[in-house]
mmCIF file with all atom_site columns, C-alpha atoms and ligand atoms in Angstrom:
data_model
loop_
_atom_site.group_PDB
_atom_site.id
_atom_site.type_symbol
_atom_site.label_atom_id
_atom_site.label_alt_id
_atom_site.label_comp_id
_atom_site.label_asym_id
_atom_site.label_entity_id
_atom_site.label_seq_id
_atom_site.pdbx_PDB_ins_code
_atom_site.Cartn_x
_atom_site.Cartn_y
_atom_site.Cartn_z
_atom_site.occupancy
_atom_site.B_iso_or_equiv
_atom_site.pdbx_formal_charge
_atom_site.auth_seq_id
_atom_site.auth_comp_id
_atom_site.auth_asym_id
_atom_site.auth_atom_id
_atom_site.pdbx_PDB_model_num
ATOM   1   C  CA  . UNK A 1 1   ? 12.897  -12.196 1.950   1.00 35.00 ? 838  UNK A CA  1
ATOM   2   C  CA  . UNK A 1 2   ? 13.054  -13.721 -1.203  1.00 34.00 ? 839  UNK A CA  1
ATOM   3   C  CA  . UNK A 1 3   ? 9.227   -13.996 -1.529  1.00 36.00 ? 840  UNK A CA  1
ATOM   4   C  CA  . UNK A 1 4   ? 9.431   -10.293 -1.090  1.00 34.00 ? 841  UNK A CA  1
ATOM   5   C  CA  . UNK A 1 5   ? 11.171  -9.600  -4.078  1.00 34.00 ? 842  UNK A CA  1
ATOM   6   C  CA  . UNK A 1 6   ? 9.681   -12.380 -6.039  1.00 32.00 ? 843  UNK A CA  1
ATOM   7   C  CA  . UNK A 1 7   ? 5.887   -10.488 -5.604  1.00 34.00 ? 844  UNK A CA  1
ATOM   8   C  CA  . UNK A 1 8   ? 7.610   -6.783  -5.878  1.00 37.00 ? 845  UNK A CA  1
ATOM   9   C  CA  . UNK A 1 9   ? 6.365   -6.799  -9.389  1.00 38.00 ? 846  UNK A CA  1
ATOM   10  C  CA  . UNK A 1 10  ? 6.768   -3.021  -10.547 1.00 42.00 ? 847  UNK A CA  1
ATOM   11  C  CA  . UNK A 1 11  ? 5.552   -1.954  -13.974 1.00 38.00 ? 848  UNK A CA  1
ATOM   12  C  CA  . UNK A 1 12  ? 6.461   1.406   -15.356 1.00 40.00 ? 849  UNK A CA  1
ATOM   13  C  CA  . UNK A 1 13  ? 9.934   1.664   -15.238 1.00 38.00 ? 850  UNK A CA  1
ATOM   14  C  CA  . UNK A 1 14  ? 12.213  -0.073  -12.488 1.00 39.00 ? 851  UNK A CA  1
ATOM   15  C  CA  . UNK A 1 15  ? 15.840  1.225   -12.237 1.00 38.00 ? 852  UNK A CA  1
ATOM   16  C  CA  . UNK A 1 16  ? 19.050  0.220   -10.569 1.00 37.00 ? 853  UNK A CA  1
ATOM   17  C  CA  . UNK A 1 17  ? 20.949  3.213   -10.659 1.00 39.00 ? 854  UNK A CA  1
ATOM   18  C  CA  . UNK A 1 18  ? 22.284  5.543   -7.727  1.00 45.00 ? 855  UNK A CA  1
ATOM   19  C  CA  . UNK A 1 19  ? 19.473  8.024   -7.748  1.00 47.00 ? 856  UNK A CA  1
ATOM   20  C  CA  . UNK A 1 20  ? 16.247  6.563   -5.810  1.00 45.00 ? 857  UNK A CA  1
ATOM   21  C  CA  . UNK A 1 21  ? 13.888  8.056   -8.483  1.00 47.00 ? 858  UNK A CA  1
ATOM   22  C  CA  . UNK A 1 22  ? 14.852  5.586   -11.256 1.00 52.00 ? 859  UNK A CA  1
ATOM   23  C  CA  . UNK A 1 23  ? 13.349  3.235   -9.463  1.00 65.00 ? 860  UNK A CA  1
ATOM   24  C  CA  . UNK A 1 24  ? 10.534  5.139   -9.251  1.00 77.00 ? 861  UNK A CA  1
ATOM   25  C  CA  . UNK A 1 25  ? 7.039   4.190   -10.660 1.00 83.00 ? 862  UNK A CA  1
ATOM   26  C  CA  . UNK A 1 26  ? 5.383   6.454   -12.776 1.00 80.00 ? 863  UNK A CA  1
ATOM   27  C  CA  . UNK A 1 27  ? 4.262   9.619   -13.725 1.00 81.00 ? 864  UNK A CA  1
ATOM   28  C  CA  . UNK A 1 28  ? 1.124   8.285   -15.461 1.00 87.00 ? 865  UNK A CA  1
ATOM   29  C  CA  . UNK A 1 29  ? 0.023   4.989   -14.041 1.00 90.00 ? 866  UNK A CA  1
ATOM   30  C  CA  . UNK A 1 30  ? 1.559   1.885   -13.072 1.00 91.00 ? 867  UNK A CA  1
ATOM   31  C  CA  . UNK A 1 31  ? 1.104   -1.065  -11.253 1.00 94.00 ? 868  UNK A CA  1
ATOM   32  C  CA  . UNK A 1 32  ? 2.143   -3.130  -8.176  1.00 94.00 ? 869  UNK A CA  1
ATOM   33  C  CA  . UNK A 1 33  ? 1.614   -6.317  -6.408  1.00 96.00 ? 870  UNK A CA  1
ATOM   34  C  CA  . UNK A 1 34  ? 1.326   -6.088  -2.585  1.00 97.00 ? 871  UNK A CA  1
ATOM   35  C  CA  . UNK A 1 35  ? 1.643   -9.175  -0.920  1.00 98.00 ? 872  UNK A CA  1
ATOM   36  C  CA  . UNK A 1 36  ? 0.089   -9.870  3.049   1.00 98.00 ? 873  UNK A CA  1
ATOM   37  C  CA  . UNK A 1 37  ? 2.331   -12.265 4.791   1.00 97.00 ? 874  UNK A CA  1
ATOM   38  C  CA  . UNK A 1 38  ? 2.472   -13.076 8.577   1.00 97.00 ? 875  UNK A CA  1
ATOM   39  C  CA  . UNK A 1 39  ? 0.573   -9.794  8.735   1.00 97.00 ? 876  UNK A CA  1
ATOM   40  C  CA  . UNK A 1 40  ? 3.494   -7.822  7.104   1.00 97.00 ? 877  UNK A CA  1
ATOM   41  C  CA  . UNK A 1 41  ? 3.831   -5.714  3.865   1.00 97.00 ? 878  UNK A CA  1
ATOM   42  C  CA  . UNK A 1 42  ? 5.762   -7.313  1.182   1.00 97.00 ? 879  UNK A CA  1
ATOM   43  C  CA  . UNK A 1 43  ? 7.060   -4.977  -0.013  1.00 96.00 ? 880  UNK A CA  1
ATOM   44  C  CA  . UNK A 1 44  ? 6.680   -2.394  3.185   1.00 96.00 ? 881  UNK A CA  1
ATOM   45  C  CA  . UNK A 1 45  ? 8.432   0.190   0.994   1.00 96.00 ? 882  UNK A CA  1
ATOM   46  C  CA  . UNK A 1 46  ? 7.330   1.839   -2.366  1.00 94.00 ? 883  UNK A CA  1
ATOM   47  C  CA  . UNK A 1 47  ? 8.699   4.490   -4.606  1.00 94.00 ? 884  UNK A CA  1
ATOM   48  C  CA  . UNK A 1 48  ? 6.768   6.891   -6.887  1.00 92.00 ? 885  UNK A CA  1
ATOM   49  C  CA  . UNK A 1 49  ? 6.917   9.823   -9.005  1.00 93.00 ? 886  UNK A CA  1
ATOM   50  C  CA  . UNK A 1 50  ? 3.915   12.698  -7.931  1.00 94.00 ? 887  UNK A CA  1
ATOM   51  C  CA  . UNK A 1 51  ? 1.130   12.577  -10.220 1.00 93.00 ? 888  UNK A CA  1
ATOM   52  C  CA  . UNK A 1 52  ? 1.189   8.760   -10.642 1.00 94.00 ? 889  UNK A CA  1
ATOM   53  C  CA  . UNK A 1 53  ? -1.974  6.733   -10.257 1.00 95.00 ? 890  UNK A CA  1
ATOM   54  C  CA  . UNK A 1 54  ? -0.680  3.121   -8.595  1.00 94.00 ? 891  UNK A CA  1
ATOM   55  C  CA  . UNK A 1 55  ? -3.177  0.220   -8.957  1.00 95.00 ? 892  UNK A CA  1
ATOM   56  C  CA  . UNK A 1 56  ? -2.479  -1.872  -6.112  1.00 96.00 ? 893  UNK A CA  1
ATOM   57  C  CA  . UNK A 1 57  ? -2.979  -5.492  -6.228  1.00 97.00 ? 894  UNK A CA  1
ATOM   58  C  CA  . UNK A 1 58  ? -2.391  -7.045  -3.124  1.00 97.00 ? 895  UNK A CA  1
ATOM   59  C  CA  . UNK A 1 59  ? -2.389  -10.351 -2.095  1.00 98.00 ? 896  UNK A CA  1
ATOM   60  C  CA  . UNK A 1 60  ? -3.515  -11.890 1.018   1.00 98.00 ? 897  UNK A CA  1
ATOM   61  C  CA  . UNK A 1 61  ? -1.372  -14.979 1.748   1.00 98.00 ? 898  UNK A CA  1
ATOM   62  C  CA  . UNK A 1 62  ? -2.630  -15.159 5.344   1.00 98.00 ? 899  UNK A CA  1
ATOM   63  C  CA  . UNK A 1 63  ? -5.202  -17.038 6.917   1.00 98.00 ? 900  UNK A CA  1
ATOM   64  C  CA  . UNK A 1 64  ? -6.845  -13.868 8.605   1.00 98.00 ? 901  UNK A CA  1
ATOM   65  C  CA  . UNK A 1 65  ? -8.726  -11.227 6.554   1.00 97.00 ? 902  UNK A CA  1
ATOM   66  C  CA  . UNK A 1 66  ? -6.374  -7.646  5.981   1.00 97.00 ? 903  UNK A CA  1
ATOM   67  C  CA  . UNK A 1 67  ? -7.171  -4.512  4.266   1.00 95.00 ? 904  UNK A CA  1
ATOM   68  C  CA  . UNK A 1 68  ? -4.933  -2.002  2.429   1.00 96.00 ? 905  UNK A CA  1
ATOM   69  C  CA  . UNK A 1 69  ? -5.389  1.824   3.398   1.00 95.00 ? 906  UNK A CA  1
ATOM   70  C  CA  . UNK A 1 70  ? -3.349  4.340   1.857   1.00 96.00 ? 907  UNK A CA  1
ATOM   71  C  CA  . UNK A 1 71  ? -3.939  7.873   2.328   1.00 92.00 ? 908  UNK A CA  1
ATOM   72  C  CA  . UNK A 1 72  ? -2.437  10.627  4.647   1.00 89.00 ? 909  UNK A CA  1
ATOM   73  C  CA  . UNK A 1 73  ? -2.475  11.026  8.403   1.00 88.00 ? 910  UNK A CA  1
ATOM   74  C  CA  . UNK A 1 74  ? -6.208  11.995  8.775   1.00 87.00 ? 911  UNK A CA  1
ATOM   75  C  CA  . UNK A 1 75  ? -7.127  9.048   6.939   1.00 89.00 ? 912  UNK A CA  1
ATOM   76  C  CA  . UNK A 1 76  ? -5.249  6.762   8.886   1.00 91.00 ? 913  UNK A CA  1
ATOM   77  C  CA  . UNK A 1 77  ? -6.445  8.512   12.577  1.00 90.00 ? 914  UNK A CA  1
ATOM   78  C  CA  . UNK A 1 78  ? -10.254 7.873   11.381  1.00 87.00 ? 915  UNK A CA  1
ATOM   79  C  CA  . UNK A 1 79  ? -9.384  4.512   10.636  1.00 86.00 ? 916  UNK A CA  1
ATOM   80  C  CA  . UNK A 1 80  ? -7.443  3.373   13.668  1.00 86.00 ? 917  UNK A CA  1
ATOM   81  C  CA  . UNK A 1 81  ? -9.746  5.195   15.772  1.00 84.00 ? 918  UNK A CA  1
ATOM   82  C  CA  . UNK A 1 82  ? -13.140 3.938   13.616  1.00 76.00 ? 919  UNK A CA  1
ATOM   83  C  CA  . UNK A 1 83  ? -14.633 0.744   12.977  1.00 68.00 ? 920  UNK A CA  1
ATOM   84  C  CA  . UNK A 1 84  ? -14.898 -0.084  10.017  1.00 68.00 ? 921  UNK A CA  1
ATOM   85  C  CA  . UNK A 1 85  ? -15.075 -3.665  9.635   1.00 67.00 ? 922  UNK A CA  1
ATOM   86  C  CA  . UNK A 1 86  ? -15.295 -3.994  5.689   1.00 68.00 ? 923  UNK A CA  1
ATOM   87  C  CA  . UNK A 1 87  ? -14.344 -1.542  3.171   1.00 65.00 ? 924  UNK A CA  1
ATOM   88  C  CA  . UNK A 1 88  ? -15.804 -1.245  -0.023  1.00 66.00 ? 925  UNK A CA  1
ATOM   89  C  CA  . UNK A 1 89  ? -13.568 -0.734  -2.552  1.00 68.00 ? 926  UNK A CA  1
ATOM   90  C  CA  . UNK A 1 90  ? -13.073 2.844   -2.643  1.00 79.00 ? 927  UNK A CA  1
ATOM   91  C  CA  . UNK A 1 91  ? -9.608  4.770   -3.726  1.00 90.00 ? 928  UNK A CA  1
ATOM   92  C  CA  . UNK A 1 92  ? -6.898  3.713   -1.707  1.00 93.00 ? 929  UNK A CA  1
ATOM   93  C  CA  . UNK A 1 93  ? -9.270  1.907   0.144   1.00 93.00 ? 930  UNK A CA  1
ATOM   94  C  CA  . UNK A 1 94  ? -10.201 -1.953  -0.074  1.00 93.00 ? 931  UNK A CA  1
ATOM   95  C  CA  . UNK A 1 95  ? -10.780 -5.201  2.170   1.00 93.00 ? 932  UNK A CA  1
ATOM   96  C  CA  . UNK A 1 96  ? -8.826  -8.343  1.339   1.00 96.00 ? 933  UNK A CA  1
ATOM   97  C  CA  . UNK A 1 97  ? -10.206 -11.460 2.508   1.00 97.00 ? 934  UNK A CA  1
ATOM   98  C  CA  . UNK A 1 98  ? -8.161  -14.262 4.017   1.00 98.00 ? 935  UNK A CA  1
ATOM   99  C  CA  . UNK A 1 99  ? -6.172  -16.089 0.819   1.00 98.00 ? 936  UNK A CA  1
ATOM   100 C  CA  . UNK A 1 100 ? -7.895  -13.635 -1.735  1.00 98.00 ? 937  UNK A CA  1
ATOM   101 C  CA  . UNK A 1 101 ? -6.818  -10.782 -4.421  1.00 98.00 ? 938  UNK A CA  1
ATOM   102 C  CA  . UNK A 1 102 ? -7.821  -7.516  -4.196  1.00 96.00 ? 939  UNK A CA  1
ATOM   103 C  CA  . UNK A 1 103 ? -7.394  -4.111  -6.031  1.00 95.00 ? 940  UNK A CA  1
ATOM   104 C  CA  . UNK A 1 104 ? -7.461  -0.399  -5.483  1.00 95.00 ? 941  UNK A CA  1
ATOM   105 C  CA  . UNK A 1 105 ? -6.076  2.271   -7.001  1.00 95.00 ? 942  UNK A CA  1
ATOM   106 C  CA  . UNK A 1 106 ? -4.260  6.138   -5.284  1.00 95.00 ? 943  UNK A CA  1
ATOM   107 C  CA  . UNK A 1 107 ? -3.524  9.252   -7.077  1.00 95.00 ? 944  UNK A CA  1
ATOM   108 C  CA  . UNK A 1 108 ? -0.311  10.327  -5.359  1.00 95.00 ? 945  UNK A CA  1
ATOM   109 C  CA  . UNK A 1 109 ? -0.386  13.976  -5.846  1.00 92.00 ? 946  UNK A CA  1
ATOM   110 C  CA  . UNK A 1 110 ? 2.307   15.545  -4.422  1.00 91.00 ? 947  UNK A CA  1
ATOM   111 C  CA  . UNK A 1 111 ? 5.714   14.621  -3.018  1.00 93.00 ? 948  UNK A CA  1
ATOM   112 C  CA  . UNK A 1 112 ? 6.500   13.129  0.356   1.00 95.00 ? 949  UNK A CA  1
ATOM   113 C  CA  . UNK A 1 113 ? 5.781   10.356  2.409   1.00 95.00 ? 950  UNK A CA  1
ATOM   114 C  CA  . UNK A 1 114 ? 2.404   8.341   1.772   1.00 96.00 ? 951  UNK A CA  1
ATOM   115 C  CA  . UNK A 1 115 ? 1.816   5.531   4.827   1.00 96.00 ? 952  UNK A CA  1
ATOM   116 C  CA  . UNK A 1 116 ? 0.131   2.410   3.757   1.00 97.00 ? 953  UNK A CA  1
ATOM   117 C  CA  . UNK A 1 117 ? -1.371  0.123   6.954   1.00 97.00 ? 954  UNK A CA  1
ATOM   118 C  CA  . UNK A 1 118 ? -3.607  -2.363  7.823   1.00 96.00 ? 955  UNK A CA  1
ATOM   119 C  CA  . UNK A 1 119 ? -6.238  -0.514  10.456  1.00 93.00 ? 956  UNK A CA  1
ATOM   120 C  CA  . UNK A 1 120 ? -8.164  -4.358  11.682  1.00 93.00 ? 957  UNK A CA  1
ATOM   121 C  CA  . UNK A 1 121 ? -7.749  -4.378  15.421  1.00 92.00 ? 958  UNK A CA  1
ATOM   122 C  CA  . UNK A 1 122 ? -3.772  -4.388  16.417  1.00 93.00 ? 959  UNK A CA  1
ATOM   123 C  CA  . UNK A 1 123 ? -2.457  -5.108  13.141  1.00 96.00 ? 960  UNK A CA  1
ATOM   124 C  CA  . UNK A 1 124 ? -1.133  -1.417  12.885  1.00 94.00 ? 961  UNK A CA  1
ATOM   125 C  CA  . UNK A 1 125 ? 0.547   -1.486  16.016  1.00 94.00 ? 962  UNK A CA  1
ATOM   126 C  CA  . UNK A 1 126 ? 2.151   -5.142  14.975  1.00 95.00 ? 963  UNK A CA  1
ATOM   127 C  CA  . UNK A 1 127 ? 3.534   -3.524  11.993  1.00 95.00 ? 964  UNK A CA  1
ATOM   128 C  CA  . UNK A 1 128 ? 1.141   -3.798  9.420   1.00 97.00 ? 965  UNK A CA  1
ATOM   129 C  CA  . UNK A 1 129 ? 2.163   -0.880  7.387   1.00 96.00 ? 966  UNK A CA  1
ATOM   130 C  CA  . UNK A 1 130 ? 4.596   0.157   4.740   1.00 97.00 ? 967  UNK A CA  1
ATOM   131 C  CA  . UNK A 1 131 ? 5.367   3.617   3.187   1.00 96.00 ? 968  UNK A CA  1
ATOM   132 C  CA  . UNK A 1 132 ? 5.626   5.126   -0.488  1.00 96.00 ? 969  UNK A CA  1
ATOM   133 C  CA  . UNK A 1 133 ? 8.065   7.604   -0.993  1.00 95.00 ? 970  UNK A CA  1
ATOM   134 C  CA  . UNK A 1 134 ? 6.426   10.175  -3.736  1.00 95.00 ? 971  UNK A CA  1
ATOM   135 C  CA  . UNK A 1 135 ? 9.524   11.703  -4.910  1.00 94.00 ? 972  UNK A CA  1
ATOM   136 C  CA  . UNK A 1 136 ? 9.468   14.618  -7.947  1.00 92.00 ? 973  UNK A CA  1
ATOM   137 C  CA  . UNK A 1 137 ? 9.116   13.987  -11.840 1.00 87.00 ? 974  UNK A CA  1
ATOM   138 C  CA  . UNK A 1 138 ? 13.019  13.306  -12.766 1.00 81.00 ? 975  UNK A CA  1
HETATM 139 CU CU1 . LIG B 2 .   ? -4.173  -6.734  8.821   1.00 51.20 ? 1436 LIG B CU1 1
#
């Protein structure tokens, strides 16, 4: 757990106050480090104002390649139903090799719940996901 929070490095604004939104990223753009551990999220859960653009740097501390998908539900059904084995980087969409560093950025648009997951064969149905929260402009 404490690696967790050690890599949970949030630019843009990071609160500690009652109210979930202040420690909301954004609006504009900010960005945050996403580590892959043991096939896990670290952090699994994100918070953001709508109308933020997140660049996602994420971190692949395994010895097995991952990728980072973050979109709604139709995006996740093609890719757990597809097979895509590599993704070029493409928004909200990228391939992280075992023990490298990749990037990719997502507009959240509107409010609600945005599900992040790993789609490579079983690792969604291990747990390889994490959600953002897109909560409204304080
Ligand atoms: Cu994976």
């Amino acid at each position: 757990m404490a690696v967790a929070v050690a890599v949970a490095v949030v630019v843009g604004g990071v609160g500690g106050g009652d109210d979930p939104s202040e420690g909301a990223l954004g609006p504009g753009t900010g960005t945050v480090e996403l580590e892959f551990h043991h096939s896990r999220f670290l952090p699994a859960r994100l918070e953001g104002v709508e109308g933020t653009t997140v660049r996602f740097v994420v971190h692949n501390t395994d010895p097995i390649d991952h990728e980072l998908i973050v979109g709604d539900a139709a995006v996740h059904r093609r890719h757990e139903l597809g097979s895509e084995p590599y993704h070029p980087p493409k928004p909200g969409e990228v391939s992280v090799a075992a023990g490298t560093t990749a990037e990719t950025s997502y507009h959240f648009r509107e409010r609600g719940t945005v599900v992040m997951a790993c789609h490579l064969p079983g690792h969604f149905a291990f747990g390889m996901r994490g959600e953002i929260e897109v909560v409204p402009v304080p």
